[in-house]
PDB file of C-alpha atoms in Angstrom:
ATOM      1  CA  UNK N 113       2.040   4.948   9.705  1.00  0.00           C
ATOM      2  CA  UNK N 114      -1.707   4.446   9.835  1.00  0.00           C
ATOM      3  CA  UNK N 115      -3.180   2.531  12.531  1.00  0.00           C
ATOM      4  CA  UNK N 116      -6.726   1.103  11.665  1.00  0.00           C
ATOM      5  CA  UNK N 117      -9.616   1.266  14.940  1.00  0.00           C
ATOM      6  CA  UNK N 118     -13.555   0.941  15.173  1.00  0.00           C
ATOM      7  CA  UNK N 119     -13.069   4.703  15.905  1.00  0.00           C
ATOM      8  CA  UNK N 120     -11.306   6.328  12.963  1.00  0.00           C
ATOM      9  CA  UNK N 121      -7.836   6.032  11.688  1.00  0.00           C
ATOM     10  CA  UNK N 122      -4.626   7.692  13.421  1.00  0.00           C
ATOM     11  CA  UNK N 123      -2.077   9.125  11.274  1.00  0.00           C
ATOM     12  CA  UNK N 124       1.597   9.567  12.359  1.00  0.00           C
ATOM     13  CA  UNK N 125       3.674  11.699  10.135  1.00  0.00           C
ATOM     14  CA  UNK N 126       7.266  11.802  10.606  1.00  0.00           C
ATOM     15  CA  UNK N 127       9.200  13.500   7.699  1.00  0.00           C
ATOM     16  CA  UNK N 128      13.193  14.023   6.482  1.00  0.00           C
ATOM     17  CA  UNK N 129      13.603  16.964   8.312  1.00  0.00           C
ATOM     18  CA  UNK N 130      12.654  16.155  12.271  1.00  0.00           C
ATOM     19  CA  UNK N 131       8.565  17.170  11.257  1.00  0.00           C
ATOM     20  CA  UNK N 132       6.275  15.207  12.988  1.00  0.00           C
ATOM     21  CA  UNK N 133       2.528  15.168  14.058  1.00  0.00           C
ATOM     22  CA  UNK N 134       0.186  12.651  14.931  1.00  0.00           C
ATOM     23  CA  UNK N 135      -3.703  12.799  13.063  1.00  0.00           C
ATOM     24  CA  UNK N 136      -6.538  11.409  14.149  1.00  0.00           C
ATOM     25  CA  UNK N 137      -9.610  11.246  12.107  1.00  0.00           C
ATOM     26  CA  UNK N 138     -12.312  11.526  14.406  1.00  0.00           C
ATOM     27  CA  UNK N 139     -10.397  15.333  16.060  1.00  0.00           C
ATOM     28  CA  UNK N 140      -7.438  15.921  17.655  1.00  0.00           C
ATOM     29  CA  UNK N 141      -4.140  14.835  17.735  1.00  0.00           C
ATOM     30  CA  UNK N 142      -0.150  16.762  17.977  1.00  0.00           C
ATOM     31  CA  UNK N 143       1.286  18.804  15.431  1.00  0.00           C
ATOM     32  CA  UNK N 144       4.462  20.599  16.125  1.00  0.00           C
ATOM     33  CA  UNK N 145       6.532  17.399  17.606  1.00  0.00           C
ATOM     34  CA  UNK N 146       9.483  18.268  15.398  1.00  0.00           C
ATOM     35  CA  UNK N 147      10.559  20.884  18.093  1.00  0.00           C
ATOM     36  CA  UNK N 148      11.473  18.353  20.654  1.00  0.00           C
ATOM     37  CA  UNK N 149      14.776  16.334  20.071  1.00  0.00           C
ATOM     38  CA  UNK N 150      13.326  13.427  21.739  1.00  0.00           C
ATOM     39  CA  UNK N 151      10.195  13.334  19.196  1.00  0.00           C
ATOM     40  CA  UNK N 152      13.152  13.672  16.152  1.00  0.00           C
ATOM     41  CA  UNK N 153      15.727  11.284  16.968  1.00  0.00           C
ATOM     42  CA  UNK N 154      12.574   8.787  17.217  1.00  0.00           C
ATOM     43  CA  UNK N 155      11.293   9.992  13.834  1.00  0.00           C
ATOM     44  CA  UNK N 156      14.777   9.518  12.031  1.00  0.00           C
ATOM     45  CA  UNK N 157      14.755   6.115  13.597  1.00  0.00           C
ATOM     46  CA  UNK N 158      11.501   5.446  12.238  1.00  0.00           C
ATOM     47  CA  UNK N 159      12.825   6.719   8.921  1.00  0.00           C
ATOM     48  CA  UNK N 160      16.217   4.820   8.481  1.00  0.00           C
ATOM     49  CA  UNK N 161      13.995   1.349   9.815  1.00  0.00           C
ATOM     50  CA  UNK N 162      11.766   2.069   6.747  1.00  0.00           C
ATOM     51  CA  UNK N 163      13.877   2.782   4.369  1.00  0.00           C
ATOM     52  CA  UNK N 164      15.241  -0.634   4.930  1.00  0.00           C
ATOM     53  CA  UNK N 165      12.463  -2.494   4.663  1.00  0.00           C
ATOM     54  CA  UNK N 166      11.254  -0.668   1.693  1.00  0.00           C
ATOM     55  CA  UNK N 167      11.881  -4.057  -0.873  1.00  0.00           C
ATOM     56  CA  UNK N 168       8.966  -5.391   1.247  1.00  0.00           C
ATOM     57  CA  UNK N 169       6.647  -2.004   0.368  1.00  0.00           C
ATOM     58  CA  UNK N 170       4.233  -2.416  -3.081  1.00  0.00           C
ATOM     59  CA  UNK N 171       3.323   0.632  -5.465  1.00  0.00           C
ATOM     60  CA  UNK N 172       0.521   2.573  -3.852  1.00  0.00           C
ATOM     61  CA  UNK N 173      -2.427   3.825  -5.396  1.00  0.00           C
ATOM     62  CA  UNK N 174      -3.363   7.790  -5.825  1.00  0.00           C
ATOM     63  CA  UNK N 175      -6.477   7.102  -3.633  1.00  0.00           C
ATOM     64  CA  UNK N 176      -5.126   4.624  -0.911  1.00  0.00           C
ATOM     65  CA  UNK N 177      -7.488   2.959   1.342  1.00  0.00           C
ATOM     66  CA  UNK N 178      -7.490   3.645   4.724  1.00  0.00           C
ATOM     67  CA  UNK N 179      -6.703   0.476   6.595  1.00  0.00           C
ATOM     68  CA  UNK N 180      -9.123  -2.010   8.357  1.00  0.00           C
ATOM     69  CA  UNK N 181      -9.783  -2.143  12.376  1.00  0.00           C
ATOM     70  CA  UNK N 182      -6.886  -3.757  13.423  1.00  0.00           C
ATOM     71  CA  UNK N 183      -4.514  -3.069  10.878  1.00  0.00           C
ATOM     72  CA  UNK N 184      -1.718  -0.835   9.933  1.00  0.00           C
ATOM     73  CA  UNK N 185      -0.128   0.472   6.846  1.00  0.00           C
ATOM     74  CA  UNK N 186       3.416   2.249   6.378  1.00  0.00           C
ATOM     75  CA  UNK N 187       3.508   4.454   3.744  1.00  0.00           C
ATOM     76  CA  UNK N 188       6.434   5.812   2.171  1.00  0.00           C
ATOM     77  CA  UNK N 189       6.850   8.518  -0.168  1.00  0.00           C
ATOM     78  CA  UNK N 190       9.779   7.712  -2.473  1.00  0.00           C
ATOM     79  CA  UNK N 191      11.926   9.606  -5.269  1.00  0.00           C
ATOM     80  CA  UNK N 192      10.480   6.425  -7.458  1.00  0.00           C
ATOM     81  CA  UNK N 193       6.937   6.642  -6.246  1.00  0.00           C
ATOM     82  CA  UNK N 194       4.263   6.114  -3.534  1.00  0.00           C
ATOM     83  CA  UNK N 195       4.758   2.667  -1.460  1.00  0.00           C
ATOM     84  CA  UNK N 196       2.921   0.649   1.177  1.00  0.00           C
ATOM     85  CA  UNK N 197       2.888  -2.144   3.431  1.00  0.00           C
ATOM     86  CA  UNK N 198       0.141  -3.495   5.556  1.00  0.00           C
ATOM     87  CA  UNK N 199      -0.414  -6.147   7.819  1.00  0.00           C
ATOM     88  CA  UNK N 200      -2.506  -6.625  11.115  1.00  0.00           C
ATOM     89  CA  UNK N 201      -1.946  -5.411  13.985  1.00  0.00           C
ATOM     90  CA  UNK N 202      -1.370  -8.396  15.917  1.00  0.00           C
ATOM     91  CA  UNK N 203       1.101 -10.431  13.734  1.00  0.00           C
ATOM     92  CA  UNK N 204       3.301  -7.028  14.040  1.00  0.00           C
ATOM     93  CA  UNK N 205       3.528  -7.212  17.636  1.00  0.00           C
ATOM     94  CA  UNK N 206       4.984 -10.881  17.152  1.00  0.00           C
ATOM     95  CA  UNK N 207       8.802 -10.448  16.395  1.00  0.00           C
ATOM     96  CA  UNK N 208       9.088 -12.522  13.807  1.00  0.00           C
ATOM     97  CA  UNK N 209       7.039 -10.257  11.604  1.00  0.00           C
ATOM     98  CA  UNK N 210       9.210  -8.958   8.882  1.00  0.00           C
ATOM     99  CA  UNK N 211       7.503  -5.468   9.507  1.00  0.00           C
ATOM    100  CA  UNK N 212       7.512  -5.609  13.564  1.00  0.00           C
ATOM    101  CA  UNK N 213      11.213  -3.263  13.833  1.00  0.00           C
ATOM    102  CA  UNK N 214       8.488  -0.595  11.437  1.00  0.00           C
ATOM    103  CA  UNK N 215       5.622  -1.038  14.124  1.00  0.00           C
ATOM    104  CA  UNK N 216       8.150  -0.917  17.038  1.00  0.00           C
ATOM    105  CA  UNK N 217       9.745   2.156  15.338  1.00  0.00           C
ATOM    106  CA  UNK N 218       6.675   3.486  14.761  1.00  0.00           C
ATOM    107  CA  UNK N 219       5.283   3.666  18.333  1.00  0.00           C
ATOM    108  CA  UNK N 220       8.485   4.522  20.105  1.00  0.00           C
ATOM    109  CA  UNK N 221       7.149   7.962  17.535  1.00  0.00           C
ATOM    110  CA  UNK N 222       3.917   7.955  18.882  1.00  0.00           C
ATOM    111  CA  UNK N 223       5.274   7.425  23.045  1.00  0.00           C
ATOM    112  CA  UNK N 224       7.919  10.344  22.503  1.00  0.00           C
ATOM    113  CA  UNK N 225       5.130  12.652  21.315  1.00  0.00           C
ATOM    114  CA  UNK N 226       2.787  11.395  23.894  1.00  0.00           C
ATOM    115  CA  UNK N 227       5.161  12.311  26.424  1.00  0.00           C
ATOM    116  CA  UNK N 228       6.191  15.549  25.469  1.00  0.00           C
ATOM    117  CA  UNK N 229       2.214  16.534  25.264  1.00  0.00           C
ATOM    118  CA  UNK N 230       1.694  14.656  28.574  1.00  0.00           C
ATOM    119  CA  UNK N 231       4.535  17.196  30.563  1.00  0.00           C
ATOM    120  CA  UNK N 232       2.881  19.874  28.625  1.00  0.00           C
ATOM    121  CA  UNK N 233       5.465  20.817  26.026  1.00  0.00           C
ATOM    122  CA  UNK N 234       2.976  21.473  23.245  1.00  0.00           C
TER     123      UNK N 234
END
């Protein structure tokens, strides 16, 4: 999941195995999140929600634009191929957004890692 800002982009990476980290382009960020249960069983969450919305991802390019200010993409790295989905910011926080169970998904990733770095875990 990349989440567009006037500031840079931030990355979350959440992967098959429990991996996880969290990228931000201008410095910074957590790697190393796959240690902590909590940060996992949010990641495979994340994971099963997109792989069932993955009819509503489109072939994505070798050289993928990084999204807008106020958007985000989900990307998805398939056995048939790179996919993506994008959409702003604000119509995902509506629930009626086909992609709003990715974005909620997505950030319940980015509050477990917050909180493990915030009691100093990392």
């Amino acid at each position: 999941m990349e989440i567009g800002a006037e500031e840079g982009t931030v990355t979350v990476v959440s992967l098959a195995d429990g991996t996880t980290s969290l990228y931000a382009s201008a410095g910074g960020g957590a790697v190393g999140g796959g240690v902590h249960s909590t940060v996992v069983a949010a990641t495979r969450r994340f994971l099963q929600v997109t792989e069932a919305h993955l009819t509503s991802f489109e072939a994505d390019g070798e050289r993928a634009p990084v999204p807008a200010a106020g958007h985000i993409v989900f990307r998805a790295l398939t056995y048939g191929g790179r996919r993506y989905a994008e959409a702003a910011e604000k119509d995902l926080r509506e629930p009626g957004h086909s992609l709003s169970p990715l974005y909620q998904a997505g950030y319940s990733v980015i509050s477990r890692l917050r909180f493990v770095e915030a009691v100093g875990a990392f």
